[in-house]
Coordinates of C-alpha atoms in Angstrom, one line a residue:
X1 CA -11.5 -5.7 -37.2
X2 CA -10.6 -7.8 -34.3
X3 CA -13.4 -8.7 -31.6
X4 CA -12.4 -6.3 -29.0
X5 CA -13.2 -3.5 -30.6
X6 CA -16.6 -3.8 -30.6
X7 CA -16.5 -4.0 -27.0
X8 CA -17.6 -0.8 -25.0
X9 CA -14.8 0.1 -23.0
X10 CA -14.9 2.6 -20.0
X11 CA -11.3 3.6 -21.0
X12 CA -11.8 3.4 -24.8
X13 CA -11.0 6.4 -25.1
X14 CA -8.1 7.2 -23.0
X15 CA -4.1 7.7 -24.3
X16 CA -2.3 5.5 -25.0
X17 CA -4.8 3.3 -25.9
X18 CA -3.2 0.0 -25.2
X19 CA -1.9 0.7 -22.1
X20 CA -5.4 1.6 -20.9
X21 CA -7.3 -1.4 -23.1
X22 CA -4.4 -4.1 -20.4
X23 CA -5.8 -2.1 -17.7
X24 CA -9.3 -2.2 -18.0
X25 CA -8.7 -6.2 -18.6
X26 CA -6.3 -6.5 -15.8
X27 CA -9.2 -4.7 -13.4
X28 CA -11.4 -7.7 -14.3
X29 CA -9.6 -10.0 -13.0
X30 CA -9.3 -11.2 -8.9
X31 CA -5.7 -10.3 -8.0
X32 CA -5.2 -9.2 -4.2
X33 CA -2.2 -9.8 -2.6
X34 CA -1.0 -13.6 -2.5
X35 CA -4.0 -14.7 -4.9
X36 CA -2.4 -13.9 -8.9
X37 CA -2.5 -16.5 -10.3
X38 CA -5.1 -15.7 -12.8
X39 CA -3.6 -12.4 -13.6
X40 CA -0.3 -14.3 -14.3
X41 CA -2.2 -16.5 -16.4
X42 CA -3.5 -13.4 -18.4
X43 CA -0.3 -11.7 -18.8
X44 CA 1.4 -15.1 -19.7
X45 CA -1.5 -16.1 -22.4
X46 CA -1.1 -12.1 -23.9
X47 CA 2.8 -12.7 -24.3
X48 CA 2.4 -16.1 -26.0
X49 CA -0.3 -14.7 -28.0
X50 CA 2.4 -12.0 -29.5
X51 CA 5.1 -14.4 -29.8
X52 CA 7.1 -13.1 -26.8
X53 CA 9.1 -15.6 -24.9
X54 CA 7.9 -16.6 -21.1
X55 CA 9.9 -17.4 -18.2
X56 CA 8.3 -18.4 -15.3
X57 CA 10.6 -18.6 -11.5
X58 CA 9.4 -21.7 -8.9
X59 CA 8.0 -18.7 -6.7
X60 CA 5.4 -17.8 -9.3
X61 CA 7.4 -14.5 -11.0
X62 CA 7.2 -13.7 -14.7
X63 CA 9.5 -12.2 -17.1
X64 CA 8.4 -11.3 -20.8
X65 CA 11.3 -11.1 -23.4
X66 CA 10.9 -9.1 -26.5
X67 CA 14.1 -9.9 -28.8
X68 CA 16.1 -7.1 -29.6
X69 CA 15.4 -5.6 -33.4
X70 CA 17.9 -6.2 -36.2
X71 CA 20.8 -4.4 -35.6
X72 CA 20.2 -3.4 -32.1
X73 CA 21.6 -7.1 -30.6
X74 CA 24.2 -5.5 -28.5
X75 CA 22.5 -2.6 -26.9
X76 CA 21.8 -3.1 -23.6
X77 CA 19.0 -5.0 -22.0
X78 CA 16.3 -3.6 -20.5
X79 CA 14.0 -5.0 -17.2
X80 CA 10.7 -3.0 -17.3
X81 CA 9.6 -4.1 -13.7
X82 CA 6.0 -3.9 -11.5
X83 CA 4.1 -6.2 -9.1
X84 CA 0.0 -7.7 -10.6
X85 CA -1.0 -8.1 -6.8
X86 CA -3.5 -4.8 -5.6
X87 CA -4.4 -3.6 -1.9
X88 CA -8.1 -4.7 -1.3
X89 CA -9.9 -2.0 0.2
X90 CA -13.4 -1.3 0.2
X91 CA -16.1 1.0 1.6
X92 CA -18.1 -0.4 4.3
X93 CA -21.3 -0.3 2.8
X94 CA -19.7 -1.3 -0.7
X95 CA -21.1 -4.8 -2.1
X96 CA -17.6 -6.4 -3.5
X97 CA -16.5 -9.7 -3.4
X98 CA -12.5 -9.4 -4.1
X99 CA -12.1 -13.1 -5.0
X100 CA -14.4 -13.5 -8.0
X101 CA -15.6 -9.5 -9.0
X102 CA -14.4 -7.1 -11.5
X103 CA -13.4 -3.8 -10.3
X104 CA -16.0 -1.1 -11.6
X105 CA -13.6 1.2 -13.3
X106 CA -15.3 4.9 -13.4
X107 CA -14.1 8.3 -15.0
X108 CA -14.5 11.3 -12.7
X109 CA -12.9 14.4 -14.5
X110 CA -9.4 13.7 -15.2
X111 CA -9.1 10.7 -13.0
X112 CA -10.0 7.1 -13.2
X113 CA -10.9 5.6 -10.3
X114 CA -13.5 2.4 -8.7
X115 CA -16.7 2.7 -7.2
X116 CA -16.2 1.9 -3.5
X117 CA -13.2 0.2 -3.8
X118 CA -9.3 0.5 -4.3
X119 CA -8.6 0.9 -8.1
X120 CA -5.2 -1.0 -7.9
X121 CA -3.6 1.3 -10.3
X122 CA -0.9 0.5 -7.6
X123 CA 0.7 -1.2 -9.6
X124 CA -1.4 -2.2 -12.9
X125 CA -0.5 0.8 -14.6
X126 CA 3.3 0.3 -14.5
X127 CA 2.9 -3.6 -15.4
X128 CA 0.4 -2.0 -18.5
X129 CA 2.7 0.0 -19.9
X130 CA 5.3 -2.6 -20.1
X131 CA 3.2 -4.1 -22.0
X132 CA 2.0 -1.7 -24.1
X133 CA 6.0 -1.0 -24.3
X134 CA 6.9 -5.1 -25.6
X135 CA 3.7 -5.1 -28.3
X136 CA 4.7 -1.7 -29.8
X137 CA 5.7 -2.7 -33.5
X138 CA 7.4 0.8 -33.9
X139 CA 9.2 0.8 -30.5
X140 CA 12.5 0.0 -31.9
X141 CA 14.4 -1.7 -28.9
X142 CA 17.4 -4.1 -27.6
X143 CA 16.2 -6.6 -25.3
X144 CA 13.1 -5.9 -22.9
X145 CA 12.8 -8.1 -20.1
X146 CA 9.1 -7.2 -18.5
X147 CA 9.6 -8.6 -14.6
X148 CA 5.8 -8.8 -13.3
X149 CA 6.6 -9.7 -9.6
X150 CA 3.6 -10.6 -7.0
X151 CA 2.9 -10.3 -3.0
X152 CA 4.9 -6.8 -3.2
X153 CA 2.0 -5.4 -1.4
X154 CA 1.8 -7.8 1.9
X155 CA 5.5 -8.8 2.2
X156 CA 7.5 -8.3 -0.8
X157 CA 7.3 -11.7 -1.6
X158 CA 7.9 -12.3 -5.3
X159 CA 11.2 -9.5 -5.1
X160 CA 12.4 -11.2 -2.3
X161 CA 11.8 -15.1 -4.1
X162 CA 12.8 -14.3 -7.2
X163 CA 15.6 -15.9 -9.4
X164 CA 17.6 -14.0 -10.7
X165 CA 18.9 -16.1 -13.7
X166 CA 16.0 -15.4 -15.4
X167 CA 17.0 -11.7 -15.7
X168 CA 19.9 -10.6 -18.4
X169 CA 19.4 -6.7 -17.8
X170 CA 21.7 -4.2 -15.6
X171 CA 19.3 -1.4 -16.3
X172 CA 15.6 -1.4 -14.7
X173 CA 12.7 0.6 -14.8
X174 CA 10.5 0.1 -12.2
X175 CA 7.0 1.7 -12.8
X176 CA 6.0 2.0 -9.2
X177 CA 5.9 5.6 -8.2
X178 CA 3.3 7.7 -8.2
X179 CA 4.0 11.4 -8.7
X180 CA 4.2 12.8 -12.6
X181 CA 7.6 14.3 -13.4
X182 CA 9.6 12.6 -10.4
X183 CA 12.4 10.3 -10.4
X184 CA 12.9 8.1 -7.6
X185 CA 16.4 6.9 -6.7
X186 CA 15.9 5.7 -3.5
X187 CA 13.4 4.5 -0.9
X188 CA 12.7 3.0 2.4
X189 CA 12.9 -0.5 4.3
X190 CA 11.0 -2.0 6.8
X191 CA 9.8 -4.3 9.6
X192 CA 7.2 -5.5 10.9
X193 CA 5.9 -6.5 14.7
X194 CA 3.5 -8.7 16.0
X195 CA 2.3 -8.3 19.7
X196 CA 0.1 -10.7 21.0
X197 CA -1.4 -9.2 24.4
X198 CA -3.1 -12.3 26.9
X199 CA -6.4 -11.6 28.0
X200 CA -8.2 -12.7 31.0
X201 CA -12.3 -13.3 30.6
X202 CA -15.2 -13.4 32.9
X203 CA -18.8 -13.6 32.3
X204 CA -20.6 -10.3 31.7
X205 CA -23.6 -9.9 34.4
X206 CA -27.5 -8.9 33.4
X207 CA -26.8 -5.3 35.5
X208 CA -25.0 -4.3 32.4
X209 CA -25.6 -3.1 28.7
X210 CA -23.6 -3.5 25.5
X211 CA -22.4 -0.5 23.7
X212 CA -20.9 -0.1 20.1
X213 CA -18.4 2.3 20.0
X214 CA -17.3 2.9 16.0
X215 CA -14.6 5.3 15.1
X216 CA -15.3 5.4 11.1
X217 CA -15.3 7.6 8.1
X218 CA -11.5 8.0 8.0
X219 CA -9.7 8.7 5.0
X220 CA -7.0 5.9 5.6
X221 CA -4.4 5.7 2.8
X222 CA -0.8 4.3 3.0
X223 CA 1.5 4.4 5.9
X224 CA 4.3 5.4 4.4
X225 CA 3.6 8.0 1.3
X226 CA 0.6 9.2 3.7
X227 CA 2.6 9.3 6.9
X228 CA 3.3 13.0 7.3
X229 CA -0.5 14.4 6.2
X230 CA -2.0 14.1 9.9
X231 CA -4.4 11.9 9.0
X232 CA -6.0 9.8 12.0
X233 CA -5.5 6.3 12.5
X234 CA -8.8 5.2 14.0
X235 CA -7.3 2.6 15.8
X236 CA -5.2 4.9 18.2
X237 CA -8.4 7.4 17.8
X238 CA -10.6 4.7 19.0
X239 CA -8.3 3.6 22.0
X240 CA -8.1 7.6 22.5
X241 CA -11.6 7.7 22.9
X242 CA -12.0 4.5 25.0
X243 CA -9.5 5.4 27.1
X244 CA -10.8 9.0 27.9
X245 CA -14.7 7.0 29.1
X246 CA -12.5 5.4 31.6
X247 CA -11.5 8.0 33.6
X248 CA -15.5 9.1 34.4
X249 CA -17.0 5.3 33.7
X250 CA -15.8 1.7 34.8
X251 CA -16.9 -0.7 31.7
X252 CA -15.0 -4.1 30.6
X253 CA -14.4 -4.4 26.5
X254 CA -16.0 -7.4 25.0
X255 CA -14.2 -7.4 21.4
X256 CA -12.4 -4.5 19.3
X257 CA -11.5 -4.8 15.9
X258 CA -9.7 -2.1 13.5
X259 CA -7.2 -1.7 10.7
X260 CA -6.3 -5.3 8.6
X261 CA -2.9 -4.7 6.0
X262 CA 0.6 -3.3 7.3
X263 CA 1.0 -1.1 4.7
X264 CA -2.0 1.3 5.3
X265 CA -3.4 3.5 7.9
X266 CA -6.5 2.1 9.2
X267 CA -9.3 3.8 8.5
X268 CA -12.5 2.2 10.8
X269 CA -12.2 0.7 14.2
X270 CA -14.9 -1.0 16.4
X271 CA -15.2 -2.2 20.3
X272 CA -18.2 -3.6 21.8
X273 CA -18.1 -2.3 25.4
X274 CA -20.8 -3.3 28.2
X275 CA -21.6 -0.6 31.4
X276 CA -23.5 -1.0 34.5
X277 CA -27.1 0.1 33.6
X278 CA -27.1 3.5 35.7
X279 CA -24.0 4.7 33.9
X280 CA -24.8 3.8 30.2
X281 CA -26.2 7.6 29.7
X282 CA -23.2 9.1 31.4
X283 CA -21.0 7.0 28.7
X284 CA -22.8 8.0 25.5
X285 CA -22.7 11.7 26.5
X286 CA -18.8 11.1 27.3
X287 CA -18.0 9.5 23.7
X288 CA -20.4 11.9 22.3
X289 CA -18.1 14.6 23.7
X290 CA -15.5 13.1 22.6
X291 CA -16.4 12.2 19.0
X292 CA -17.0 16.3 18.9
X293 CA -13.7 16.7 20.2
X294 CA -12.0 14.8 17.8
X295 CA -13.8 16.0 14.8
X296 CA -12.8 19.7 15.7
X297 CA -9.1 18.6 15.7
X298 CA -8.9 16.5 12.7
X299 CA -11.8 19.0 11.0
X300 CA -9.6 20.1 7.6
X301 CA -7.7 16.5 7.1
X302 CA -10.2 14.2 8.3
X303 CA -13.9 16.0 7.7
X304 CA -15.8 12.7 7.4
X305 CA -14.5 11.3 10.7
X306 CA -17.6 9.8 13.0
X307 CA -17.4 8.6 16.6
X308 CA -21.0 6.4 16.6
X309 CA -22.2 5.0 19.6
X310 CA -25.2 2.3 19.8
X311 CA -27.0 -0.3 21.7
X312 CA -25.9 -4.0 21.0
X313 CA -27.0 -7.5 22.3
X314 CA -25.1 -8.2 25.5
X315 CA -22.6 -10.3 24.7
X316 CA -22.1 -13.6 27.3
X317 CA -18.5 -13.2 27.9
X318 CA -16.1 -10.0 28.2
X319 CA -12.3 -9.5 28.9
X320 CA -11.8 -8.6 33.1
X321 CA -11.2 -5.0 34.2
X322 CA -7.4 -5.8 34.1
X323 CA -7.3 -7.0 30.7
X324 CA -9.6 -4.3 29.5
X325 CA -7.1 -1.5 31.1
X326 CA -4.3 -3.3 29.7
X327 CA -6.1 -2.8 26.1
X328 CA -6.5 0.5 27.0
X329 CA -2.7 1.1 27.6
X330 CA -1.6 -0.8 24.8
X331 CA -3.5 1.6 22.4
X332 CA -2.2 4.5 24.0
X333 CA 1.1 3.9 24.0
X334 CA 2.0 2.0 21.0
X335 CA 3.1 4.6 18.5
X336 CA 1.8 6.3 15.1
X337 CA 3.1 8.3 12.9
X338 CA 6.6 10.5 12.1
X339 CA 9.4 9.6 13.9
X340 CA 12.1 11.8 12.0
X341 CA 12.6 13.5 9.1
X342 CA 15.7 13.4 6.8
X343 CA 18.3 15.9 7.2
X344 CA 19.6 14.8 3.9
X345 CA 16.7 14.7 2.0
X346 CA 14.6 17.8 2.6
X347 CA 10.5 17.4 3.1
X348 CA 11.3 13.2 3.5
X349 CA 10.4 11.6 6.4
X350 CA 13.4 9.3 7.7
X351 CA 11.4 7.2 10.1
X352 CA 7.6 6.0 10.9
X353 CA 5.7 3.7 12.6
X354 CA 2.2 2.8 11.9
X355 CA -0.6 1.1 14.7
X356 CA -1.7 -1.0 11.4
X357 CA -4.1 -3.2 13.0
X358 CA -5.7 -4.7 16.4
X359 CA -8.0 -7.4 17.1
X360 CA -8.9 -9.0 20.0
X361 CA -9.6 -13.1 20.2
X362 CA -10.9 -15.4 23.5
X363 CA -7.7 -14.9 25.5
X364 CA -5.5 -12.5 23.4
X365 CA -5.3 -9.2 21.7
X366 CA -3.7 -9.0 18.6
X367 CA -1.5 -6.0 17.6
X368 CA 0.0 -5.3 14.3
X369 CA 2.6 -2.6 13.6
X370 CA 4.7 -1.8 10.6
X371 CA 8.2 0.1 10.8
X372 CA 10.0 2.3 8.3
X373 CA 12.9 3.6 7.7
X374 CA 15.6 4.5 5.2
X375 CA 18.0 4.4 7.6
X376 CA 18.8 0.6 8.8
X377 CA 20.0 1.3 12.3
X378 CA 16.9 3.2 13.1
X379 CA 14.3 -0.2 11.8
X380 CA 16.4 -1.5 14.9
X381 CA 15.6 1.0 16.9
X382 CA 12.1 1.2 16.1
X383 CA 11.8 -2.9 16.7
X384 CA 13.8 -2.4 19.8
X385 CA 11.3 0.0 21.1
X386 CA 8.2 -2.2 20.0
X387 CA 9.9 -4.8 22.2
X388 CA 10.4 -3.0 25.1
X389 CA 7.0 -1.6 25.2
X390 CA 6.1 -5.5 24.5
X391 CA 7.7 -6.1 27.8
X392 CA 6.1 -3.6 30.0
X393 CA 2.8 -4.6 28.7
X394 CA 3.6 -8.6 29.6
X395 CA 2.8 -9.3 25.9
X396 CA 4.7 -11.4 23.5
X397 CA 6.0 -10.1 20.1
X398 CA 7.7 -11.6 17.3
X399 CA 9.5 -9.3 14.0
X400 CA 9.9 -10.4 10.7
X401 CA 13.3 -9.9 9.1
X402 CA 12.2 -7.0 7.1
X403 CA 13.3 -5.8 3.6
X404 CA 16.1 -4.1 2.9
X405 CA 16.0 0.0 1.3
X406 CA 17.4 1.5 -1.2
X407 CA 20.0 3.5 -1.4
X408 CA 20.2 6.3 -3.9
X409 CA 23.2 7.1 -6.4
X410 CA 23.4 10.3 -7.1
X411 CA 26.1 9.5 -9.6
X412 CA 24.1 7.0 -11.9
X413 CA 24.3 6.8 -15.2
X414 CA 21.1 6.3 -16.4
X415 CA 19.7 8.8 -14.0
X416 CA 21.9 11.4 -16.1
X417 CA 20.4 9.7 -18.9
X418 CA 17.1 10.3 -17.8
X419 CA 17.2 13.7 -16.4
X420 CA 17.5 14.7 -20.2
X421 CA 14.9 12.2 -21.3
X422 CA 12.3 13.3 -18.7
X423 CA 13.1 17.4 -19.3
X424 CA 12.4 16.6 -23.2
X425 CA 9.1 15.0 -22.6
X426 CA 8.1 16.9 -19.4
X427 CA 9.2 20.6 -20.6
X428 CA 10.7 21.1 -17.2
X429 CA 13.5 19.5 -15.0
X430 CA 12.1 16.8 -13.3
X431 CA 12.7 16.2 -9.3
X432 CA 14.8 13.5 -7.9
X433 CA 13.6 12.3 -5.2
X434 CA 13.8 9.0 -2.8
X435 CA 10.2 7.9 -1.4
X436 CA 9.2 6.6 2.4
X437 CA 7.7 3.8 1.2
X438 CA 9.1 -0.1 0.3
X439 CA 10.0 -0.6 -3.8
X440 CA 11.5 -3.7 -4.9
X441 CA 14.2 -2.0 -6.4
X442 CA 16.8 -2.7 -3.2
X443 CA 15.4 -6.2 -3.0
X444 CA 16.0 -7.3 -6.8
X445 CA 19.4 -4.9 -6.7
X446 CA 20.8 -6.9 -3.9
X447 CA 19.4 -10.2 -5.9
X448 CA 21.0 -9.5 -9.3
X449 CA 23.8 -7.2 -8.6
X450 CA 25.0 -4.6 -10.4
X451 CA 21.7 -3.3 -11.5
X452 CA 21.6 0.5 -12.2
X453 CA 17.7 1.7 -11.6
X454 CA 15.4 4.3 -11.2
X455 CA 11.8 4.5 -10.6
X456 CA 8.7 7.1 -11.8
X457 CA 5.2 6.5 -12.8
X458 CA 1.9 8.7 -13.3
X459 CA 0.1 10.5 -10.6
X460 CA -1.8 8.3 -8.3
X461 CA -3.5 9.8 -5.0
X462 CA -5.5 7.5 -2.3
X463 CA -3.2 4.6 -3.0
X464 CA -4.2 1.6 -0.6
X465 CA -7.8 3.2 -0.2
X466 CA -10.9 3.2 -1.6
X467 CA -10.1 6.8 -2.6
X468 CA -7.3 5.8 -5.1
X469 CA -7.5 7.5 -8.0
X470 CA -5.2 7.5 -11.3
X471 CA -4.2 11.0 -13.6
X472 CA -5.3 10.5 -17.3
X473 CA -3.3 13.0 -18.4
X474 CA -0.6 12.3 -15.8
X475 CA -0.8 8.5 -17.7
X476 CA -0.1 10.1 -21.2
X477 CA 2.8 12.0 -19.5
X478 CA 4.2 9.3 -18.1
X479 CA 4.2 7.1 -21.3
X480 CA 6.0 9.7 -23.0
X481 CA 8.5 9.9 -20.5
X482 CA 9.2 6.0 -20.4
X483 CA 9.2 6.3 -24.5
X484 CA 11.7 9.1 -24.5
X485 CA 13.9 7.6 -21.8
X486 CA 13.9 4.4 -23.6
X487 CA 14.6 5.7 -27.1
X488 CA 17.2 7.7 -25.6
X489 CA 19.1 4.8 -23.5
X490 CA 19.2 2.9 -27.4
X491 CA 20.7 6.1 -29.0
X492 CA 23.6 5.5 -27.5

């Protein structure tokens, strides 16, 4: 009996069991975006350990090769793809040190999920169940090629470094969806902005107290799949707030902070503010107001939301009256949420834009917002309008080059193929669908050319937030799909 299984395992008994046993592993081990390394070193030190051939890209990307079986050398290769990297969220009042703990992997019902922190099932449960998929004895296959890329969530990095002569396949699976009994066959690109607002300071005056204004308790999740919910963004709920105090109370802003990745709606914001002395009680009982404003309107999507005002040490230096108004307007203006929705694709939303982050430095206030689209002309658009609002706010702003969608094909082959695969395990038709949200697929498409792919995985809700959650039974369903789909594409 091998050593692990005397181990207590919180997933011991979960389906399929290997699958779960690389996840629970995988969840030990320090892997948000752009620090891997030692989850490469554990997928790596697995493969060699099973006699499965490594290739590793200058970038830092891994592909696993199983041989084909006897007999099966000319069936088609397949790439089994998913990113190691996780979105590192946390509670605020959650102890977690994302560098150097292990996630605390808990079962709640039918769900695993962490305690106070994202669960990164995003994407470990696609790159687990390629592996489960390459150490399966009685999997009889062609070539697998399991591509484990990293930095999808932050800036698609390993996609968009990748070589592509390590890759043989023109058939992938990528395992990075997250609704049961979907197939994706297309999906978004995107852009981001940086504005960088300039600031002017003066000394703050002993007339005047410092108030903490936190807008907390927000549900957050991703700005793409979570887009069309309603949920607030507390930064533009914060600036909502802020700005609403100065139409009754003059008061200069000291520092604000809120939000932190691209990819997900920010879900606490913070601004110290100070007021003259003989107006602080006029300025609580305005916020108040306003925090019970804004909990009757966000009441059934956002029920824990909290507008919480307290006293603060006076801080020695705050930004000017100008510079405070110009905060003011730059949170009021810069946009969140739906732009348009698809008139080709029913219930998916075209366009988006997402307030991701602001924080405010001696001199400056930064702004970070992140663009989506599946249509390429309107990412332009949307940059275009980030610019000119850049320009009537006299702040600077710079745009990456984006990444590139993905655009479905009805007409593919091995969607046809797995239509039938999926309506075998499922016991209904699945839905084809194309996602508002950035996959590697168009990325390693454009790379390798030719590649036909799809893309489907188990339920996952709360993605990007400590509220992510995983389906156990959804898991099992989804490993029988990817079984029947890939015993199926080797019938042929």
């Amino acid at each position: 009996m091998s050593k692990e299984a005397f181990v207590s395992r919180i997933t011991e008994n979960l389906k399929p069991e290997r699958l779960w046993y690389h996840f629970e592993e995988i969840s030990k081990i320090p892997r948000c975006s752009k620090h891997e390394e030692k989850v490469m070193e554990y997928i790596e030190s697995w493969a060699k350990g099973k006699g499965l051939e490594v290739k590793r890209d200058a970038a830092g990307n891994l592909v696993v090769i199983k041989k084909a079986n006897p007999g099966m050398e000319n069936k088609p290769t397949i790439i089994i793809q998913g990113h190691v990297d996780m979105v590192c969220e946390k509670n605020k009042e959650t102890v977690h040190d994302f560098s150097k703990d292990p996630l605390k992997l808990m079962i709640d019902g039918d769900w695993v999920t962490a305690d106070g922190t994202t669960l990164g099932a995003d994407n470990a449960i696609g790159v687990t169940a390629g592996m489960a998929l390459l150490e399966d004895p009685d999997i009889k296959t062609g070539r697998l090629e399991l591509l484990c890329t990293f930095d999808e969530e932050t800036g698609l990095t390993g996609a968009f470094t990748l070589d592509p002569s390590m890759l043989t396949g023109k058939i992938m699976l990528n395992l990075d969806s997250e609704e049961e009994g979907a197939i994706y066959i297309g999906c978004a690109g995107g852009r981001d902005s940086d504005i960088e607002l300039p600031l002017s300071e003066e000394d703050s005056t002993f007339e005047m107290e410092a108030l903490e204004v936190k807008l907390t308790g927000l549900r957050g999740g991703h700005s793409g799949l979570n887009i069309n919910e309603g949920r607030g963004n507390a930064v533009k709920l914060l600036g909502r707030a802020l700005y609403t105090l100065s139409k009754s109370v003059v008061f200069n802003i000291a520092h604000i902070d809120g939000g932190d990745k691209h990819n997900a709606i920010p879900r606490e914001a913070t601004a110290t503010i100070l007021v003259n002395r003989n107006a602080v009680e006029l300025a609580k009982s305005t916020l108040d107001a306003m925090g019970k404003a804004l909990q009757a309107e966000f009441k059934i999507v956002e029920p824990g939301l909290e507008l919480v005002v307290s006293g603060v040490d006076r801080p020695e230096v705050m930004f000017d009256l100008m510079s405070t108004d110009d905060i003011l307007s730059a949170l009021m203006i810069l946009p969140f949420g739906v732009l348009n929705m698809s008139a080709a694709v029913q219930g998916l939303v075209e366009s988006s834009t997402n307030l991701a982050a602001v924080h405010s430095e001696h001199g400056s206030l930064q702004l970070l917002c992140s663009h989506r689209s599946s249509i390429a002309s309107a990412i332009d658009w949307q940059g275009d309008m980030h610019r000119a609002l850049a320009d009537v706010l006299g702040a600077d702003i710079s745009q990456d080059e984006g990444y590139p969608g993905w655009t479905p094909n009805p007409d593919s082959p091995l969607l046809a193929t797995a239509r039938k695969s999926f309506e075998k395990a499922l016991g209904y038709e699945p839905e084809v669908k194309a996602i508002h949200a950035g996959l590697e697929c168009g990325i390693i498409g454009e790379k390798c050319g030719g590649i036909d792919t799809i893309s489907f995985g188990p339920t996952i809700e709360g993605a990007h937030s400590p509220d992510e959650r995983v389906g156990i039974k959804s898991t099992e369903v989804f490993w029988k799909c990817l079984l029947t789909l890939v015993q199926d594409i080797y019938a042929k």
